[in-house]
XYZ file of C-alpha atoms in Angstrom:
398
model
C 20.978 112.148 142.529
C 17.985 109.957 141.745
C 15.101 109.980 144.224
C 13.974 106.860 146.056
C 10.905 106.787 143.809
C 13.041 106.844 140.667
C 15.335 104.142 142.044
C 12.326 102.029 143.005
C 11.020 101.945 139.455
C 14.474 101.721 137.888
C 16.145 98.997 139.947
C 13.596 97.177 142.140
C 11.783 94.307 140.420
C 8.092 95.098 140.125
C 5.287 92.643 140.886
C 2.575 94.606 139.112
C 2.221 97.393 136.580
C 0.510 99.710 139.045
C 1.952 99.559 142.591
C 0.758 101.975 145.265
C 4.336 103.293 145.421
C 3.952 105.060 148.742
C 7.330 105.944 150.234
C 7.008 104.848 153.855
C 9.598 106.195 156.253
C 8.371 104.666 159.524
C 5.528 102.672 161.020
C 4.137 102.281 164.513
C 1.082 100.484 165.854
C -1.630 100.600 163.175
C -0.106 103.533 161.268
C 2.329 103.996 158.401
C 4.125 107.328 157.983
C 5.224 108.525 154.547
C 8.317 110.564 153.755
C 6.094 113.609 153.183
C 4.697 113.284 156.719
C 1.326 111.857 155.743
C -0.160 109.256 158.099
C -1.967 106.164 156.825
C -4.156 103.663 158.648
C -2.958 100.136 157.861
C -5.876 97.756 157.283
C -3.650 95.173 155.619
C -1.015 94.391 158.288
C 1.464 93.593 155.542
C -1.034 90.885 154.479
C -1.575 89.467 157.964
C 2.027 89.944 159.106
C 1.905 92.739 161.676
C -0.576 91.175 164.101
C 1.132 92.777 167.122
C 1.422 96.113 165.324
C 4.316 97.840 163.625
C 7.506 98.324 165.640
C 6.150 96.784 168.813
C 8.789 97.788 171.386
C 9.136 94.263 172.799
C 9.719 92.783 169.350
C 12.214 95.527 168.507
C 14.062 94.907 171.763
C 14.168 91.140 171.128
C 15.643 91.729 167.669
C 18.263 94.133 169.005
C 19.260 91.871 171.894
C 19.635 88.773 169.718
C 21.502 90.600 166.937
C 24.029 91.713 169.540
C 24.571 88.087 170.673
C 24.795 86.269 167.355
C 23.105 86.014 163.994
C 23.630 83.183 161.513
C 25.908 80.424 162.796
C 25.423 77.308 160.686
C 22.969 75.663 158.317
C 19.669 75.014 160.117
C 19.492 71.935 162.328
C 23.150 71.644 163.313
C 23.503 73.847 166.385
C 21.381 74.414 169.483
C 20.216 78.013 169.526
C 18.167 79.443 172.370
C 15.617 81.437 170.279
C 14.771 78.371 168.188
C 14.235 75.959 171.045
C 12.414 78.435 173.282
C 10.036 79.389 170.490
C 9.352 75.769 169.549
C 8.618 74.968 173.202
C 6.130 77.833 173.580
C 4.424 77.296 170.229
C 3.908 73.574 170.642
C 2.611 74.066 174.187
C -0.315 75.961 172.631
C -1.082 73.287 170.008
C -2.667 69.851 169.988
C -0.440 67.076 171.297
C 0.324 65.692 167.838
C 1.653 69.065 166.626
C 4.802 68.882 168.700
C 7.746 69.399 166.339
C 8.703 72.505 164.370
C 10.714 72.604 161.141
C 11.874 76.179 160.573
C 12.052 77.745 157.111
C 12.097 81.310 155.789
C 8.652 81.910 154.300
C 5.162 80.579 153.738
C 5.966 79.219 150.291
C 8.882 77.260 151.739
C 6.657 75.909 154.499
C 4.225 74.622 151.880
C 7.055 73.031 149.901
C 8.411 71.289 152.996
C 4.981 70.067 154.068
C 4.266 68.585 150.633
C 7.648 66.853 150.577
C 7.029 65.417 154.030
C 3.617 64.085 152.977
C 5.047 62.392 149.893
C 7.927 60.918 151.895
C 5.659 59.594 154.648
C 2.929 58.116 152.448
C 4.934 56.987 149.434
C 2.225 58.588 147.285
C 2.409 61.450 144.807
C -1.149 62.769 144.473
C -1.997 66.148 146.017
C -5.490 67.567 146.467
C -5.987 71.317 146.743
C -8.826 73.786 146.202
C -9.942 76.283 143.608
C -9.365 79.937 144.511
C -6.746 78.970 147.099
C -3.417 80.755 147.382
C -0.388 78.952 148.813
C 2.648 80.846 147.484
C 4.731 81.561 144.416
C 7.336 78.780 144.252
C 6.718 76.062 141.700
C 5.311 73.488 144.107
C 3.101 76.043 145.856
C 2.060 77.427 142.478
C 1.098 73.927 141.343
C -1.561 73.698 144.061
C -2.671 77.322 143.763
C -6.294 77.373 142.647
C -6.272 79.945 139.850
C -5.256 79.267 136.254
C -4.480 82.895 135.343
C -1.540 83.011 137.737
C -0.261 79.567 136.721
C -0.450 79.133 132.978
C 2.617 81.197 132.098
C 4.802 78.908 134.228
C 3.756 75.431 133.121
C 4.706 72.629 133.227
C 4.224 72.477 136.977
C 3.958 69.502 139.343
C 1.871 66.599 138.013
C -0.733 64.744 140.027
C -2.614 67.768 141.373
C -6.404 67.592 141.785
C -8.412 70.734 142.534
C -11.761 70.542 144.299
C -14.384 73.191 144.979
C -14.110 74.457 148.543
C -16.837 73.617 151.066
C -18.515 71.128 148.712
C -18.701 67.817 150.608
C -19.889 65.870 147.559
C -16.414 66.235 146.025
C -14.486 64.773 148.953
C -14.761 61.300 147.410
C -12.083 62.424 144.928
C -9.597 62.122 147.796
C -8.474 58.502 147.445
C -5.684 56.037 148.158
C -3.384 57.720 145.623
C -3.572 60.988 147.581
C -0.491 61.848 149.617
C -2.013 64.951 151.126
C -4.792 67.497 151.030
C -3.658 71.125 151.349
C -6.380 73.496 152.526
C -6.809 76.907 154.116
C -9.117 76.698 157.156
C -10.486 80.022 155.904
C -9.903 80.758 152.235
C -8.107 84.096 152.125
C -7.673 85.314 148.564
C -11.063 83.952 147.527
C -12.494 86.729 149.694
C -12.467 85.293 153.252
C -14.586 82.205 152.663
C -15.406 80.417 155.921
C -16.306 76.730 155.495
C -18.965 74.826 157.403
C -17.702 73.061 160.508
C -19.280 69.833 159.282
C -17.355 70.133 156.014
C -14.003 70.440 157.759
C -14.819 67.463 159.952
C -15.836 65.424 156.914
C -12.567 66.390 155.239
C -10.618 65.168 158.272
C -12.580 61.901 158.274
C -12.028 61.329 154.548
C -8.270 61.808 154.895
C -8.212 59.325 157.765
C -10.273 56.859 155.748
C -7.880 56.756 152.767
C -4.616 57.394 154.627
C -3.951 60.871 153.204
C -2.308 63.535 155.344
C -4.253 66.718 156.043
C -2.212 69.921 155.732
C -3.700 73.165 157.026
C -2.249 76.314 155.517
C -2.448 78.720 158.468
C -0.029 81.196 156.913
C -2.573 84.021 156.786
C -5.019 82.755 159.405
C -2.594 82.027 162.241
C -1.616 83.801 165.436
C -4.958 85.214 166.495
C -6.113 86.661 163.197
C -9.460 84.805 163.141
C -10.207 85.069 166.866
C -8.512 81.780 167.726
C -4.771 81.284 167.962
C -5.135 79.136 164.826
C -8.201 78.971 162.615
C -8.522 75.172 162.674
C -9.555 75.490 166.341
C -12.922 76.842 165.138
C -13.781 73.402 163.741
C -12.395 71.049 166.401
C -10.171 69.534 163.708
C -6.412 68.966 164.004
C -4.244 68.669 160.889
C -1.386 66.236 160.409
C 0.824 69.116 159.278
C 0.340 72.858 159.779
C 2.161 75.551 157.836
C 2.799 78.972 159.373
C 4.630 82.177 158.432
C 3.596 85.848 157.964
C 2.650 87.060 161.481
C 4.824 84.359 163.028
C 7.837 86.690 163.075
C 6.193 89.865 164.339
C 7.485 91.600 161.215
C 10.637 89.538 160.675
C 10.840 86.901 157.898
C 10.288 83.345 159.112
C 8.093 80.337 158.423
C 7.675 76.765 159.602
C 5.758 73.557 159.221
C 4.647 71.704 162.329
C 3.863 68.001 162.744
C 4.256 65.049 165.091
C 7.846 64.078 165.914
C 7.460 60.604 164.418
C 6.139 62.044 161.176
C 8.727 64.836 160.991
C 11.552 62.330 161.508
C 10.821 60.983 158.026
C 12.958 63.865 156.742
C 15.925 62.722 158.839
C 16.821 59.512 156.984
C 16.658 57.824 153.558
C 18.011 60.328 152.689
C 19.518 62.338 155.472
C 18.971 66.038 154.841
C 15.583 65.170 153.361
C 14.807 68.838 153.713
C 17.412 71.484 154.345
C 17.680 75.264 154.555
C 20.535 77.629 155.288
C 18.707 80.486 156.971
C 15.616 78.679 158.307
C 15.116 79.460 161.982
C 17.386 82.495 161.837
C 18.010 83.389 165.504
C 16.988 87.036 165.114
C 13.723 86.048 163.425
C 13.100 83.389 166.082
C 13.698 85.936 168.849
C 11.162 88.246 167.207
C 8.726 85.348 166.794
C 9.044 84.425 170.466
C 8.387 87.995 171.584
C 5.429 88.257 169.213
C 3.796 85.040 170.420
C 4.304 86.041 174.055
C 2.538 89.346 173.337
C -0.368 87.644 171.558
C -0.898 85.256 174.467
C -0.339 87.741 177.293
C -2.437 90.531 175.803
C -5.189 88.143 174.661
C -5.093 89.455 171.128
C -7.259 86.598 169.886
C -10.105 87.981 171.983
C -9.214 91.499 170.795
C -9.651 90.244 167.206
C -13.166 89.038 167.998
C -14.159 92.228 169.819
C -12.863 94.630 167.184
C -14.073 92.429 164.345
C -17.589 92.722 165.773
C -17.254 96.526 165.743
C -16.424 96.538 162.037
C -19.283 94.136 161.285
C -21.754 96.295 163.187
C -20.538 99.635 161.811
C -19.963 98.715 158.172
C -23.542 99.142 156.968
C -24.168 101.045 153.744
C -26.418 100.697 150.674
C -23.337 99.742 148.631
C -22.133 97.125 151.141
C -23.658 93.767 150.264
C -21.953 91.731 152.949
C -19.239 91.739 155.613
C -17.982 88.243 156.315
C -15.145 86.485 158.056
C -13.875 85.605 161.501
C -12.123 87.830 164.014
C -10.188 90.559 162.235
C -10.045 88.622 158.981
C -12.883 90.323 157.124
C -14.069 90.868 153.570
C -16.371 93.734 152.602
C -18.411 93.034 149.463
C -19.280 96.200 147.541
C -22.039 96.590 144.973
C -21.081 98.293 141.685
C -17.822 99.765 142.983
C -14.541 99.153 141.121
C -12.294 97.988 143.941
C -8.869 99.016 142.495
C -10.055 102.598 141.973
C -11.676 102.715 145.399
C -8.461 101.376 146.950
C -6.457 104.234 145.400
C -9.066 106.763 146.521
C -8.928 105.440 150.069
C -5.122 105.616 150.048
C -5.291 109.252 148.943
C -7.452 109.806 152.007
C -5.201 108.013 154.455
C -6.507 104.426 154.589
C -4.596 101.488 153.142
C -6.474 98.305 152.303
C -6.009 95.758 149.551
C -8.148 93.683 147.200
C -8.275 89.900 146.971
C -6.473 87.987 144.258
C -9.498 85.892 143.353
C -12.441 88.101 144.287
C -12.819 91.399 142.446
C -15.884 92.620 144.350
C -14.499 92.847 147.893
C -11.733 94.441 149.923
C -9.942 93.225 153.032
C -10.105 94.537 156.582
C -7.239 92.972 158.538
C -5.555 95.595 160.730
C -3.033 94.810 163.473
C -4.776 93.040 166.351
C -3.699 95.753 168.781
C -6.192 98.193 167.250
C -8.436 99.843 169.854
C -12.226 99.932 169.849
C -12.107 103.706 169.388
C -9.751 103.435 166.424
C -11.946 100.766 164.818
C -15.064 102.890 165.218
C -13.360 105.942 163.756
C -11.948 103.980 160.811
C -15.273 102.296 160.036
C -17.031 105.663 159.982
C -14.346 107.104 157.733
C -14.658 104.157 155.344
C -18.404 104.718 155.075
C -17.776 108.375 154.283
C -15.230 107.408 151.639
C -17.716 105.037 150.005
C -20.247 107.875 149.807
C -17.710 110.321 148.398
C -16.320 107.808 145.903
C -19.747 106.801 144.629
C -20.835 110.435 144.268
C -17.604 111.235 142.439
C -18.170 108.438 139.937
C -21.906 108.835 139.297
């Protein structure tokens, strides 16, 4: 009989030529456990998914309870389901007044697609402004606004009418004009290497959109649910978007996404035509139950504050001659290394029990984004181990 490893490479579609290919049997808290018994520290959180930790007992219980009641009933939007309405009530109670209506989908890419459609429908315009080195997903619309040509060229033609600006450069905001339906922006650029914009820039962006009648869409797919030390990253700038997209940590480990807007704006998808946006599995009740439990945990246990406290520990501890910079907000951090090949260092760290990942558009840094439940003691221990691994790796490759 073929092993799981053999089956993985034989029958599971691969996204890269060199996956880590660790066979994980279980996960709990901040740790992953391989089939050979080896324990790994997770500094990735499934790319900002497992904010409340792996297999949080309250999330697991919510999934089990809802699965025993009912799973899929009908295409999204047709039946009243308790997990959907309870989650929407709690989420919107934590947001600005104009972010009061939730459209459920299945993933971040779908949330981006729905948000762009809504902006075009509401404004009657077709132009979309996005930013270089931004990542928004892999579907064709999301790929069209993704800010890297290497990942896009093989799939052209993509959507027309896309303008890319340089991030955090206010002089370019004049390119947003009356042909622009929407501006799609990450409040902290993730795959560029955790690039935090100036508050004044974000406020100028909001003002420019208001001036020309373009809708402002914040992609909070990676930055949401406490990751940056606020429930949502746009709170750092005192700026509210017209539409917000969410996914990843929304489901506490279960697949779900959404875009959020004002009721009057969202209703544009209800008529001319009806079913202006539709999804079969969006708002799946089991995923919504997990999302509700996850958000309750984040709020009750003040995990946004935990992100700030533990993030400060990493910033203070991660000092080394090869570390040029540690930047970010909360537990959304990038560590810039000098003259260290990140892919090789990532494999070396994995061999020694720490999982982190590189950035798509920054080859000189790696990500620190563990579950927000991580303790101060764990953070200190991990930071010290990382410093030791840098020393050992550099000495090995001299």
